[in-house]
Amino acid sequence: MRCYVFPGQGTQKKGMGRNLFGRFPDLPRRADRVLGYPIEELCLENPERRLSETVYAQPAIYVVNALHWSAAQEDLPPADFFAGHSLGEYSALFAAGAFDFETGLTLVRRRAELMGQVSGGAMAAVIGVSEQIVEETLKQHDATGVVIANYNAPEQFVLSGSREELARIKPVFEKVEGVRGFVPVKVSGPFHAPAMAPAAARFRTLLAAVDVGELRTPVISNVTGRPFGSDAQEVRALLAEQITEPVRWTDCIRYLRDAGVSAFTELGESKVLTSLIDRITIAQEAAPDVRRDLIERIKREILQPEIGDEALGFDEHASFRQLGLNSIIYVRLARRAGTVLGVPIKPDVIFQHRSCAALADYLLTRDDVAGAAAPEARPAPLREYQDERVTALLRDCANGTLGVDRTVEAIRALA
């Protein structure tokens, strides 16, 4: 089965759609009538750097996604599913027949205007650690105004909150074991967070007057990670909720894979979603017995000798804190883990990944534990770097997850 996916905000760049405007001239003409300005000029020339502004970026991405969809209809086989990341969900719904091009663009334009009116916030990606560590770090440092806005991959999350709070916790996350980057996202507000509630309320009023047709192809909702239902009111409600609710991209892809999708094609100007899908797929395809066996080994060979038989029945997702462990026990657990697994492990790792499942997931991402390729087998440009965080950032740059500027910024932050 096949799924076409559409990217969202953050993928905009000067020159986007260059090879498609001339191929499908009717779409930009129709877009110009809706927007009141020349969309081709905006995308190809980026006058006054307007693509950095939400109010221009979102319509531009929607139009270029529509151009790619037009090309796909001529060049590619039909899809069994559609999905879009955040703003990209409107492109997916347009492709599925929920509304026509002009209606979708009108919605996107108004959505961008409303979201752009919410000021004082920002977003940043945390790369390299689990959801549990992200949540615990936010809680430990009282970052109550910061939430996870995007669940992009098992070890990539986007935070949303005030600029001040994100600036405050940036150095905190950069010191967390396993974090490979804390990277600003190219948006102008705290999207997919409670702060967007006023925008969502106004947008809900607009949606109430929009006709939503029956979907010809299933579309996966960012809010639920499941297909939109056939009820038009449900579609409207989920589109309004999406402004304040997190994008559950990992859940979307896992659902699609469980539904039998084996081929994903990204229609747009980037390969960011392709990279995220690859990460999600690798994590999902990892032999479940390997993970299960590692969790059982942690219980049996690492925890049990230190705390007794209670370890064998301990909930794999429960925090070690429930066992009343002190710092000396964490040191012993780290030593025992190093002996059992044959690799050095710091007590801080046990402390930060303090459940059997979280510790297993972390260990399975380590080359020396998971049996990944030896350094000699890696590409030459990566081999010379001894800092694993730098190596991981370079990989993210090579596969399109991070742009060059963001990679350089993240490496400088590490330094």
XYZ file of C-alpha atoms in Angstrom:
415
model
C 0.000 0.000 0.000
C 1.088 3.566 -0.708
C 0.800 6.844 1.201
C 1.584 10.357 -0.015
C 2.673 12.790 2.696
C 2.762 16.605 2.575
C 5.205 18.781 4.565
C 4.257 21.806 6.630
C 5.717 25.082 7.842
C 9.478 25.209 8.232
C 10.116 23.740 4.778
C 9.627 27.030 2.932
C 12.590 28.380 0.968
C 13.338 30.758 -1.862
C 12.888 29.059 -5.232
C 10.285 26.544 -4.049
C 8.152 25.167 -6.875
C 10.416 26.607 -9.570
C 9.956 23.658 -11.934
C 6.201 23.407 -11.443
C 4.727 26.898 -11.813
C 5.141 26.817 -15.568
C 3.871 23.257 -15.802
C 0.600 24.026 -14.001
C -0.053 27.763 -14.622
C -3.737 27.594 -13.724
C -3.106 26.915 -10.028
C -0.961 30.017 -9.382
C -3.489 32.169 -11.276
C -6.263 30.877 -9.039
C -4.066 31.386 -5.973
C -3.350 34.990 -6.947
C -7.086 35.724 -7.032
C -7.526 34.334 -3.520
C -4.436 35.922 -1.983
C -4.334 39.234 -3.805
C -0.606 39.010 -4.543
C 1.550 36.986 -6.996
C 2.332 33.657 -5.354
C 4.969 32.734 -7.946
C 6.952 35.876 -7.187
C 6.728 35.164 -3.465
C 8.005 31.606 -3.845
C 10.722 32.245 -6.417
C 12.037 35.641 -5.306
C 11.044 35.848 -1.632
C 10.746 39.672 -1.653
C 11.569 41.299 1.692
C 12.178 37.762 3.064
C 8.424 37.320 3.446
C 8.660 33.522 3.493
C 9.964 33.837 7.050
C 6.559 35.232 8.078
C 3.775 32.800 8.935
C 1.134 34.792 7.057
C 3.066 34.280 3.792
C 4.805 30.970 4.462
C 1.685 28.875 5.036
C -0.168 29.857 1.824
C 3.065 29.451 -0.158
C 3.635 25.930 1.133
C 0.002 24.974 0.489
C 0.214 26.191 -3.129
C 3.534 24.458 -3.796
C 2.226 21.250 -2.214
C -0.768 21.497 -4.563
C 1.605 21.833 -7.526
C 3.431 18.694 -6.414
C 0.091 16.916 -6.039
C -0.832 17.941 -9.587
C 2.435 16.451 -10.820
C 1.878 13.283 -8.788
C -1.518 12.762 -10.387
C 0.173 12.678 -13.779
C 3.391 10.895 -12.862
C 2.665 8.534 -9.967
C 0.212 5.739 -9.154
C -2.827 6.442 -6.933
C -2.369 6.549 -3.175
C -4.161 4.428 -0.588
C -3.713 7.039 2.158
C -2.752 10.691 2.581
C -1.140 12.407 5.552
C 0.282 15.852 6.158
C 2.424 17.320 8.900
C 0.604 20.217 10.608
C -0.115 22.686 7.778
C 0.470 19.798 5.353
C -2.759 18.237 6.574
C -4.688 20.799 4.499
C -2.845 19.635 1.388
C -3.747 16.035 2.247
C -7.417 16.927 2.697
C -7.435 18.865 -0.586
C -5.903 15.867 -2.369
C -8.548 13.605 -0.823
C -11.435 15.817 -1.997
C -12.488 17.389 1.311
C -12.573 20.813 -0.366
C -11.443 22.475 -3.578
C -8.151 24.309 -4.048
C -9.542 27.794 -3.395
C -11.395 26.740 -0.240
C -8.287 25.092 1.147
C -6.154 28.132 0.354
C -8.696 30.447 1.960
C -8.623 28.334 5.116
C -4.836 28.239 5.139
C -4.574 31.994 4.626
C -6.963 32.728 7.497
C -5.291 30.111 9.696
C -1.919 31.756 9.057
C -3.302 35.207 9.869
C -4.819 34.027 13.153
C -1.755 32.043 14.205
C 0.506 34.934 13.245
C -1.397 37.221 15.609
C -0.248 35.183 18.619
C 3.084 36.735 19.549
C 5.735 36.181 22.180
C 6.314 32.503 21.541
C 8.637 30.194 19.660
C 9.436 26.541 19.011
C 12.594 24.418 19.242
C 13.433 20.822 18.383
C 15.023 18.493 20.938
C 16.891 15.677 19.222
C 18.337 12.496 20.669
C 16.328 11.522 23.749
C 13.011 9.886 24.595
C 9.677 11.506 25.350
C 10.060 10.511 28.988
C 13.355 12.373 29.359
C 11.945 15.465 27.651
C 8.901 15.495 29.940
C 10.973 14.873 33.079
C 13.471 17.586 32.175
C 10.682 20.116 31.672
C 9.124 19.118 34.985
C 12.383 19.151 36.943
C 13.159 22.674 35.783
C 9.620 24.042 36.241
C 9.155 24.824 32.562
C 5.385 24.739 33.017
C 4.734 27.017 30.054
C 6.566 24.755 27.605
C 4.851 21.737 26.028
C 5.682 19.090 23.463
C 4.079 20.378 20.262
C 5.330 17.799 17.762
C 6.001 14.111 18.316
C 8.070 13.851 15.149
C 9.987 10.626 15.779
C 10.885 8.409 18.754
C 13.833 10.697 19.568
C 12.789 13.999 18.000
C 10.322 16.338 19.669
C 9.452 19.990 19.116
C 8.777 22.179 22.132
C 6.450 25.176 22.082
C 6.353 28.022 24.576
C 7.526 31.530 25.338
C 10.834 32.705 23.907
C 12.084 33.423 27.410
C 11.328 29.938 28.721
C 12.818 28.218 25.674
C 15.958 30.339 26.043
C 16.145 29.413 29.733
C 15.890 25.657 29.218
C 18.107 25.525 26.119
C 21.354 25.139 28.135
C 19.575 22.685 30.423
C 18.725 20.338 27.556
C 22.152 20.739 25.971
C 23.664 19.233 29.135
C 21.287 16.253 29.207
C 22.982 12.970 28.327
C 22.048 11.908 24.799
C 20.740 15.254 23.528
C 22.195 15.882 20.082
C 20.706 19.280 19.509
C 18.304 21.956 20.732
C 17.453 23.710 17.484
C 15.093 26.673 16.859
C 12.284 26.020 14.358
C 11.481 28.514 11.588
C 8.082 29.650 12.877
C 6.861 32.897 14.420
C 4.803 31.658 17.356
C 4.125 28.903 19.913
C 2.134 26.655 17.571
C 0.263 23.523 18.702
C 0.143 24.761 22.277
C -2.508 26.164 24.666
C -1.314 29.704 23.876
C -2.962 29.323 20.454
C -6.452 28.924 21.977
C -7.686 32.376 20.834
C -6.661 31.592 17.256
C -8.333 28.178 17.422
C -11.594 29.705 18.696
C -11.753 32.214 15.841
C -10.800 29.585 13.295
C -13.541 27.260 14.555
C -16.096 29.955 13.722
C -14.738 30.205 10.182
C -14.755 26.424 9.719
C -18.413 26.210 10.670
C -19.349 27.840 7.368
C -17.121 25.622 5.198
C -18.537 22.708 3.240
C -16.472 19.555 3.747
C -16.957 16.827 1.180
C -16.600 13.086 1.548
C -12.979 11.953 1.472
C -12.154 9.842 -1.582
C -8.987 8.563 0.126
C -8.413 8.194 3.885
C -6.458 11.020 5.534
C -4.682 10.578 8.868
C -5.373 13.232 11.509
C -2.444 14.847 13.335
C -4.556 15.145 16.463
C -5.606 11.509 16.796
C -3.060 9.599 14.722
C -6.036 7.875 13.087
C -8.075 8.498 9.908
C -10.568 11.332 9.800
C -14.108 10.011 10.012
C -16.818 10.533 7.437
C -18.622 13.199 9.489
C -17.870 16.704 8.183
C -18.311 18.175 11.652
C -15.565 15.880 12.968
C -13.196 17.112 10.260
C -13.940 20.741 11.176
C -13.480 20.043 14.890
C -10.135 18.293 14.403
C -8.810 21.072 12.175
C -9.630 23.611 14.881
C -8.115 21.424 17.610
C -4.959 20.921 15.578
C -3.964 24.538 16.236
C -3.664 23.921 19.987
C -3.018 20.161 20.095
C 0.333 18.439 19.429
C 1.155 16.901 16.060
C 1.363 13.151 16.711
C 3.366 12.319 13.614
C 4.918 9.184 15.108
C 1.455 7.793 15.857
C 0.308 8.666 12.319
C 3.134 6.730 10.690
C 2.833 3.779 13.034
C -0.875 3.551 12.243
C -0.170 3.634 8.515
C 2.477 0.943 8.750
C 0.165 -1.252 10.829
C -2.495 -0.668 8.150
C -0.144 -2.145 5.555
C 1.529 0.913 4.039
C 5.028 0.063 2.860
C 5.710 2.940 0.432
C 5.738 6.577 1.555
C 6.254 9.401 -0.959
C 6.820 12.956 0.217
C 5.225 15.542 -2.076
C 6.827 18.907 -1.453
C 10.069 20.830 -1.342
C 11.929 18.825 1.300
C 12.714 15.328 2.479
C 12.292 16.091 6.159
C 9.221 13.868 6.501
C 10.951 11.086 4.577
C 13.765 11.142 7.120
C 11.341 11.136 10.059
C 9.397 8.237 8.537
C 12.638 6.289 8.133
C 13.419 6.815 11.822
C 9.956 5.784 12.923
C 10.052 2.743 10.657
C 13.446 1.607 11.922
C 12.273 1.895 15.512
C 9.036 0.048 14.728
C 10.760 -2.675 12.743
C 13.378 -3.324 15.405
C 12.700 -6.887 16.439
C 10.338 -6.599 19.416
C 11.942 -9.679 20.964
C 15.277 -7.861 21.114
C 13.739 -5.001 23.072
C 11.741 -7.365 25.255
C 14.801 -9.492 25.945
C 16.812 -6.396 26.895
C 14.101 -5.198 29.279
C 14.063 -8.629 30.926
C 17.870 -8.626 31.167
C 17.760 -5.223 32.848
C 15.292 -6.577 35.385
C 17.016 -9.917 35.919
C 20.725 -9.145 35.587
C 20.961 -5.472 36.600
C 18.110 -4.643 38.972
C 17.494 -7.954 40.755
C 21.004 -8.355 42.208
C 20.709 -4.912 43.793
C 17.094 -4.752 44.986
C 15.935 -8.356 45.054
C 13.065 -10.258 43.449
C 10.864 -7.158 43.432
C 12.691 -6.223 40.228
C 11.265 -9.181 38.302
C 7.681 -7.969 38.598
C 8.491 -4.273 38.347
C 6.445 -2.333 35.749
C 8.763 -1.690 32.790
C 7.464 1.878 32.429
C 7.577 2.753 36.137
C 10.309 5.054 37.429
C 13.133 3.566 39.473
C 12.273 6.282 42.004
C 9.452 4.053 43.188
C 12.128 1.640 44.397
C 13.637 4.274 46.700
C 17.093 4.043 45.134
C 19.886 6.289 46.404
C 22.893 7.626 44.511
C 25.116 4.727 45.587
C 22.662 2.238 44.093
C 22.664 4.172 40.802
C 26.452 3.875 40.726
C 26.207 0.129 41.367
C 23.537 -0.274 38.692
C 25.736 1.542 36.181
C 28.708 -0.692 36.996
C 26.587 -3.805 36.764
C 25.040 -2.651 33.469
C 28.517 -2.075 32.078
C 29.573 -5.563 33.121
C 26.436 -7.252 31.792
C 26.444 -5.451 28.452
C 30.198 -5.138 28.050
C 30.160 -1.361 27.487
C 30.823 1.613 29.795
C 27.670 3.207 31.209
C 27.585 6.262 33.466
C 25.363 6.472 36.565
C 23.797 9.597 35.031
C 22.454 7.439 32.194
C 20.656 5.172 34.664
C 19.351 8.206 36.540
C 18.061 9.954 33.422
C 16.540 6.838 31.819
C 14.987 5.607 35.010
C 12.598 2.949 33.857
C 13.394 -0.441 32.373
C 11.718 0.466 29.066
C 13.392 3.898 28.770
C 16.794 2.446 29.588
C 16.313 -0.325 27.025
C 15.243 2.147 24.340
C 18.292 4.291 25.047
C 20.662 1.320 24.950
C 19.216 0.121 21.654
C 20.126 3.462 20.060
C 23.792 3.088 21.036
C 26.025 1.627 18.396
C 28.102 -0.288 20.955
C 25.000 -1.945 22.398
C 22.724 -2.371 19.380
C 25.451 -3.842 17.203
C 25.363 -1.095 14.616
C 28.185 -0.603 12.104
C 31.678 -0.101 13.522
C 33.278 3.333 13.108
C 35.481 2.017 10.298
C 32.337 1.259 8.265
C 30.985 4.766 8.545
C 31.420 7.363 5.796
C 34.825 9.031 5.964
C 33.513 12.556 6.806
C 31.856 11.169 9.938
C 34.593 8.836 11.082
C 37.016 11.483 12.308
C 34.612 12.876 14.904
C 34.882 11.239 18.303
C 31.937 13.138 19.822
C 28.876 10.979 19.104
C 26.603 14.032 19.326
C 28.478 15.739 16.495
C 28.349 12.560 14.425
C 24.596 12.288 14.945
C 24.074 15.936 13.966
C 26.067 15.405 10.785
C 23.923 12.383 9.970
C 20.792 14.489 10.512
C 22.207 17.083 8.121
C 23.110 14.455 5.521
C 19.639 12.905 5.501
C 17.783 16.209 5.407
C 16.402 16.286 8.966
C 18.457 19.385 9.781
C 19.512 22.168 7.453
C 23.154 23.191 7.226
C 22.675 26.421 9.186
C 20.849 24.632 11.988
C 23.500 21.896 12.097
C 26.289 24.448 12.385
C 24.378 26.265 15.131
C 23.837 23.043 17.067
C 27.503 22.008 16.786
C 28.604 25.438 17.963
C 26.275 25.108 20.930
C 27.899 21.801 21.830
C 31.312 23.409 21.640
